[in-house]
Amino acid sequence: MVELTLLVLLNSIGDNFCKYKSEGNDTYKSLLLSYSDASQKYGVSEVKTVIEDSSNLSIAAIAVAMTKCPHYL
């Protein structure tokens, strides 16, 4: 299994976030669905650990979202 890092997590969530937004879901629902997908894929405790250990999480998340689907921001 790939070691879960912030970048891996955000890329995974970013892809799914864009998909859910394009299906017509609002931002919060898209984010929660994406988080849920990541938790299923990597494990809840692994996702939580990466989030807890991350500094500048919001900056990194915005950067990934701007790269993947800027038209939704």
Tab-separated table of N, CA, C and O in Angstrom:
chain	number	residue	atom	x	y	z
A	1	MET	N	0.845	-1.181	0.000
A	1	MET	CA	0.000	0.000	0.000
A	1	MET	C	0.890	1.243	0.000
A	1	MET	O	1.923	1.292	0.649
A	2	VAL	N	0.462	2.243	-0.698
A	2	VAL	CA	1.183	3.507	-0.758
A	2	VAL	C	1.059	4.215	0.584
A	2	VAL	O	-0.001	4.220	1.202
A	3	GLU	N	2.170	4.785	1.041
A	3	GLU	CA	2.116	5.556	2.275
A	3	GLU	C	1.232	6.771	2.039
A	3	GLU	O	1.391	7.487	1.058
A	4	LEU	N	0.282	6.967	2.930
A	4	LEU	CA	-0.632	8.091	2.777
A	4	LEU	C	0.049	9.365	3.241
A	4	LEU	O	0.493	9.486	4.371
A	5	THR	N	0.144	10.302	2.329
A	5	THR	CA	0.692	11.619	2.637
A	5	THR	C	-0.385	12.646	2.348
A	5	THR	O	-1.413	12.338	1.729
A	6	LEU	N	-0.141	13.862	2.776
A	6	LEU	CA	-1.110	14.921	2.539
A	6	LEU	C	-1.362	15.105	1.046
A	6	LEU	O	-2.505	15.235	0.614
A	7	LEU	N	-0.318	15.075	0.250
A	7	LEU	CA	-0.479	15.274	-1.186
A	7	LEU	C	-1.292	14.143	-1.823
A	7	LEU	O	-2.178	14.400	-2.646
A	8	VAL	N	-1.025	12.907	-1.434
A	8	VAL	CA	-1.794	11.774	-1.952
A	8	VAL	C	-3.255	11.920	-1.548
A	8	VAL	O	-4.164	11.747	-2.367
A	9	LEU	N	-3.494	12.245	-0.289
A	9	LEU	CA	-4.860	12.407	0.208
A	9	LEU	C	-5.590	13.518	-0.541
A	9	LEU	O	-6.711	13.336	-1.012
A	10	LEU	N	-4.953	14.666	-0.661
A	10	LEU	CA	-5.617	15.796	-1.315
A	10	LEU	C	-5.854	15.542	-2.798
A	10	LEU	O	-6.881	15.969	-3.337
A	11	ASN	N	-4.942	14.849	-3.455
A	11	ASN	CA	-5.161	14.516	-4.860
A	11	ASN	C	-6.345	13.569	-5.024
A	11	ASN	O	-7.147	13.713	-5.941
A	12	SER	N	-6.455	12.615	-4.130
A	12	SER	CA	-7.578	11.680	-4.166
A	12	SER	C	-8.891	12.410	-3.909
A	12	SER	O	-9.864	12.236	-4.646
A	13	ILE	N	-8.912	13.214	-2.877
A	13	ILE	CA	-10.115	13.975	-2.553
A	13	ILE	C	-10.434	14.968	-3.671
A	13	ILE	O	-11.587	15.145	-4.041
A	14	GLY	N	-9.403	15.591	-4.220
A	14	GLY	CA	-9.608	16.573	-5.282
A	14	GLY	C	-10.274	15.984	-6.506
A	14	GLY	O	-11.203	16.576	-7.074
A	15	ASP	N	-9.811	14.815	-6.931
A	15	ASP	CA	-10.433	14.159	-8.085
A	15	ASP	C	-11.909	13.882	-7.830
A	15	ASP	O	-12.764	14.165	-8.671
A	16	ASN	N	-12.192	13.321	-6.672
A	16	ASN	CA	-13.574	12.988	-6.358
A	16	ASN	C	-14.425	14.233	-6.128
A	16	ASN	O	-15.594	14.265	-6.508
A	17	PHE	N	-13.854	15.256	-5.516
A	17	PHE	CA	-14.582	16.506	-5.298
A	17	PHE	C	-15.060	17.074	-6.637
A	17	PHE	O	-16.225	17.440	-6.783
A	18	CYS	N	-14.181	17.116	-7.611
A	18	CYS	CA	-14.543	17.646	-8.931
A	18	CYS	C	-15.636	16.809	-9.571
A	18	CYS	O	-16.562	17.336	-10.182
A	19	LYS	N	-15.531	15.497	-9.416
A	19	LYS	CA	-16.546	14.599	-9.973
A	19	LYS	C	-17.901	14.864	-9.329
A	19	LYS	O	-18.909	15.001	-10.034
A	20	TYR	N	-17.922	14.956	-8.011
A	20	TYR	CA	-19.193	15.185	-7.315
A	20	TYR	C	-19.780	16.563	-7.631
A	20	TYR	O	-20.992	16.703	-7.784
A	21	LYS	N	-18.923	17.570	-7.745
A	21	LYS	CA	-19.405	18.908	-8.116
A	21	LYS	C	-20.003	18.884	-9.519
A	21	LYS	O	-21.042	19.496	-9.772
A	22	SER	N	-19.357	18.180	-10.442
A	22	SER	CA	-19.859	18.131	-11.818
A	22	SER	C	-21.184	17.375	-11.916
A	22	SER	O	-21.932	17.557	-12.866
A	23	GLU	N	-21.482	16.557	-10.915
A	23	GLU	CA	-22.765	15.856	-10.862
A	23	GLU	C	-23.870	16.740	-10.283
A	23	GLU	O	-25.009	16.294	-10.165
A	24	GLY	N	-23.517	17.967	-9.885
A	24	GLY	CA	-24.520	18.909	-9.393
A	24	GLY	C	-24.637	19.014	-7.885
A	24	GLY	O	-25.520	19.710	-7.380
A	25	ASN	N	-23.746	18.357	-7.157
A	25	ASN	CA	-23.781	18.455	-5.693
A	25	ASN	C	-23.205	19.784	-5.236
A	25	ASN	O	-22.335	20.353	-5.905
A	26	ASP	N	-23.659	20.274	-4.077
A	26	ASP	CA	-23.084	21.510	-3.554
A	26	ASP	C	-21.692	21.229	-2.981
A	26	ASP	O	-21.254	20.080	-2.899
A	27	THR	N	-21.000	22.291	-2.617
A	27	THR	CA	-19.611	22.178	-2.171
A	27	THR	C	-19.461	21.290	-0.944
A	27	THR	O	-18.592	20.414	-0.903
A	28	TYR	N	-20.314	21.491	0.063
A	28	TYR	CA	-20.174	20.712	1.300
A	28	TYR	C	-20.443	19.232	1.064
A	28	TYR	O	-19.714	18.368	1.548
A	29	LYS	N	-21.481	18.928	0.295
A	29	LYS	CA	-21.791	17.528	0.019
A	29	LYS	C	-20.665	16.889	-0.791
A	29	LYS	O	-20.256	15.758	-0.514
A	30	SER	N	-20.147	17.602	-1.765
A	30	SER	CA	-19.043	17.082	-2.570
A	30	SER	C	-17.817	16.815	-1.719
A	30	SER	O	-17.147	15.788	-1.871
A	31	LEU	N	-17.500	17.725	-0.814
A	31	LEU	CA	-16.348	17.555	0.068
A	31	LEU	C	-16.534	16.362	0.997
A	31	LEU	O	-15.627	15.535	1.161
A	32	LEU	N	-17.714	16.250	1.587
A	32	LEU	CA	-17.964	15.143	2.512
A	32	LEU	C	-17.961	13.795	1.790
A	32	LEU	O	-17.432	12.803	2.313
A	33	LEU	N	-18.537	13.742	0.602
A	33	LEU	CA	-18.503	12.503	-0.166
A	33	LEU	C	-17.067	12.129	-0.532
A	33	LEU	O	-16.682	10.955	-0.457
A	34	SER	N	-16.279	13.112	-0.893
A	34	SER	CA	-14.875	12.874	-1.244
A	34	SER	C	-14.079	12.393	-0.042
A	34	SER	O	-13.255	11.478	-0.153
A	35	TYR	N	-14.313	13.016	1.106
A	35	TYR	CA	-13.650	12.592	2.342
A	35	TYR	C	-14.048	11.151	2.679
A	35	TYR	O	-13.205	10.326	3.058
A	36	SER	N	-15.311	10.841	2.516
A	36	SER	CA	-15.799	9.490	2.789
A	36	SER	C	-15.126	8.472	1.871
A	36	SER	O	-14.712	7.393	2.312
A	37	ASP	N	-14.984	8.818	0.593
A	37	ASP	CA	-14.295	7.936	-0.347
A	37	ASP	C	-12.848	7.700	0.073
A	37	ASP	O	-12.354	6.566	0.023
A	38	ALA	N	-12.163	8.756	0.472
A	38	ALA	CA	-10.765	8.624	0.908
A	38	ALA	C	-10.662	7.766	2.161
A	38	ALA	O	-9.739	6.953	2.287
A	39	SER	N	-11.596	7.920	3.077
A	39	SER	CA	-11.589	7.120	4.299
A	39	SER	C	-11.790	5.647	3.990
A	39	SER	O	-11.168	4.782	4.612
A	40	GLN	N	-12.642	5.355	3.017
A	40	GLN	CA	-12.847	3.959	2.618
A	40	GLN	C	-11.596	3.396	1.945
A	40	GLN	O	-11.228	2.254	2.165
A	41	LYS	N	-10.956	4.207	1.128
A	41	LYS	CA	-9.795	3.743	0.373
A	41	LYS	C	-8.562	3.556	1.250
A	41	LYS	O	-7.846	2.561	1.132
A	42	TYR	N	-8.296	4.523	2.125
A	42	TYR	CA	-7.053	4.525	2.903
A	42	TYR	C	-7.228	4.115	4.359
A	42	TYR	O	-6.249	3.829	5.030
A	43	GLY	N	-8.455	4.144	4.849
A	43	GLY	CA	-8.719	3.848	6.249
A	43	GLY	C	-8.944	5.124	7.037
A	43	GLY	O	-8.236	6.117	6.836
A	44	VAL	N	-9.917	5.091	7.892
A	44	VAL	CA	-10.300	6.276	8.661
A	44	VAL	C	-9.150	6.789	9.514
A	44	VAL	O	-8.860	7.986	9.531
A	45	SER	N	-8.466	5.900	10.204
A	45	SER	CA	-7.398	6.351	11.108
A	45	SER	C	-6.220	6.945	10.329
A	45	SER	O	-5.614	7.921	10.781
A	46	GLU	N	-5.907	6.389	9.162
A	46	GLU	CA	-4.821	6.931	8.358
A	46	GLU	C	-5.154	8.329	7.850
A	46	GLU	O	-4.332	9.244	7.890
A	47	VAL	N	-6.388	8.505	7.367
A	47	VAL	CA	-6.819	9.823	6.881
A	47	VAL	C	-6.806	10.833	8.021
A	47	VAL	O	-6.298	11.943	7.874
A	48	LYS	N	-7.322	10.427	9.169
A	48	LYS	CA	-7.354	11.330	10.324
A	48	LYS	C	-5.947	11.723	10.756
A	48	LYS	O	-5.686	12.892	11.049
A	49	THR	N	-5.030	10.781	10.771
A	49	THR	CA	-3.651	11.064	11.172
A	49	THR	C	-3.002	12.077	10.234
A	49	THR	O	-2.342	13.015	10.675
A	50	VAL	N	-3.186	11.881	8.925
A	50	VAL	CA	-2.598	12.812	7.960
A	50	VAL	C	-3.164	14.210	8.161
A	50	VAL	O	-2.431	15.197	8.147
A	51	ILE	N	-4.470	14.299	8.381
A	51	ILE	CA	-5.097	15.611	8.593
A	51	ILE	C	-4.579	16.253	9.875
A	51	ILE	O	-4.228	17.436	9.885
A	52	GLU	N	-4.512	15.484	10.946
A	52	GLU	CA	-4.039	16.023	12.225
A	52	GLU	C	-2.580	16.469	12.163
A	52	GLU	O	-2.207	17.466	12.779
A	53	ASP	N	-1.765	15.755	11.427
A	53	ASP	CA	-0.333	16.057	11.357
A	53	ASP	C	0.021	17.121	10.324
A	53	ASP	O	1.188	17.488	10.195
A	54	SER	N	-0.956	17.588	9.582
A	54	SER	CA	-0.695	18.522	8.487
A	54	SER	C	-0.646	19.966	8.955
A	54	SER	O	-1.470	20.397	9.740
A	55	SER	N	0.349	20.657	8.431
A	55	SER	CA	0.375	22.107	8.615
A	55	SER	C	0.033	22.714	7.251
A	55	SER	O	0.292	22.109	6.209
A	56	ASN	N	-0.556	23.861	7.262
A	56	ASN	CA	-0.968	24.541	6.026
A	56	ASN	C	-1.921	23.708	5.186
A	56	ASN	O	-1.867	23.732	3.956
A	57	LEU	N	-2.814	22.982	5.858
A	57	LEU	CA	-3.764	22.122	5.158
A	57	LEU	C	-4.639	22.918	4.196
A	57	LEU	O	-4.829	22.522	3.046
A	58	SER	N	-5.150	24.045	4.629
A	58	SER	CA	-6.064	24.806	3.765
A	58	SER	C	-5.346	25.330	2.520
A	58	SER	O	-5.909	25.316	1.424
A	59	ILE	N	-4.105	25.747	2.663
A	59	ILE	CA	-3.350	26.242	1.511
A	59	ILE	C	-3.113	25.113	0.516
A	59	ILE	O	-3.296	25.277	-0.694
A	60	ALA	N	-2.723	23.961	1.011
A	60	ALA	CA	-2.482	22.814	0.135
A	60	ALA	C	-3.775	22.355	-0.536
A	60	ALA	O	-3.785	22.032	-1.731
A	61	ALA	N	-4.872	22.350	0.201
A	61	ALA	CA	-6.156	21.920	-0.360
A	61	ALA	C	-6.614	22.866	-1.462
A	61	ALA	O	-7.094	22.424	-2.512
A	62	ILE	N	-6.452	24.149	-1.245
A	62	ILE	CA	-6.836	25.134	-2.261
A	62	ILE	C	-5.964	24.973	-3.505
A	62	ILE	O	-6.459	25.026	-4.633
A	63	ALA	N	-4.686	24.745	-3.311
A	63	ALA	CA	-3.781	24.571	-4.450
A	63	ALA	C	-4.180	23.354	-5.292
A	63	ALA	O	-4.194	23.424	-6.522
A	64	VAL	N	-4.520	22.263	-4.644
A	64	VAL	CA	-4.941	21.061	-5.373
A	64	VAL	C	-6.250	21.326	-6.098
A	64	VAL	O	-6.413	20.989	-7.271
A	65	ALA	N	-7.197	21.948	-5.410
A	65	ALA	CA	-8.493	22.230	-6.035
A	65	ALA	C	-8.350	23.185	-7.230
A	65	ALA	O	-9.000	23.002	-8.247
A	66	MET	N	-7.469	24.158	-7.100
A	66	MET	CA	-7.248	25.098	-8.205
A	66	MET	C	-6.654	24.385	-9.412
A	66	MET	O	-6.918	24.760	-10.553
A	67	THR	N	-5.870	23.373	-9.168
A	67	THR	CA	-5.266	22.613	-10.260
A	67	THR	C	-6.287	21.676	-10.917
A	67	THR	O	-6.321	21.543	-12.127
A	68	LYS	N	-7.094	21.037	-10.104
A	68	LYS	CA	-7.993	20.001	-10.607
A	68	LYS	C	-9.283	20.559	-11.200
A	68	LYS	O	-9.749	20.055	-12.218
A	69	CYS	N	-9.893	21.521	-10.550
A	69	CYS	CA	-11.176	22.042	-11.063
A	69	CYS	C	-11.388	23.482	-10.591
A	69	CYS	O	-12.256	23.749	-9.766
A	70	PRO	N	-10.610	24.411	-11.125
A	70	PRO	CA	-10.686	25.808	-10.678
A	70	PRO	C	-12.042	26.468	-10.921
A	70	PRO	O	-12.399	27.414	-10.216
A	71	HIS	N	-12.783	25.969	-11.874
A	71	HIS	CA	-14.089	26.569	-12.175
A	71	HIS	C	-15.114	26.349	-11.061
A	71	HIS	O	-16.165	26.977	-11.073
A	72	TYR	N	-14.831	25.497	-10.096
A	72	TYR	CA	-15.744	25.280	-8.971
A	72	TYR	C	-15.385	26.086	-7.739
A	72	TYR	O	-16.041	26.012	-6.725
A	73	LEU	N	-14.327	26.873	-7.808
A	73	LEU	CA	-13.911	27.675	-6.645
A	73	LEU	C	-14.295	29.120	-6.836
A	73	LEU	O	-14.418	29.646	-7.861
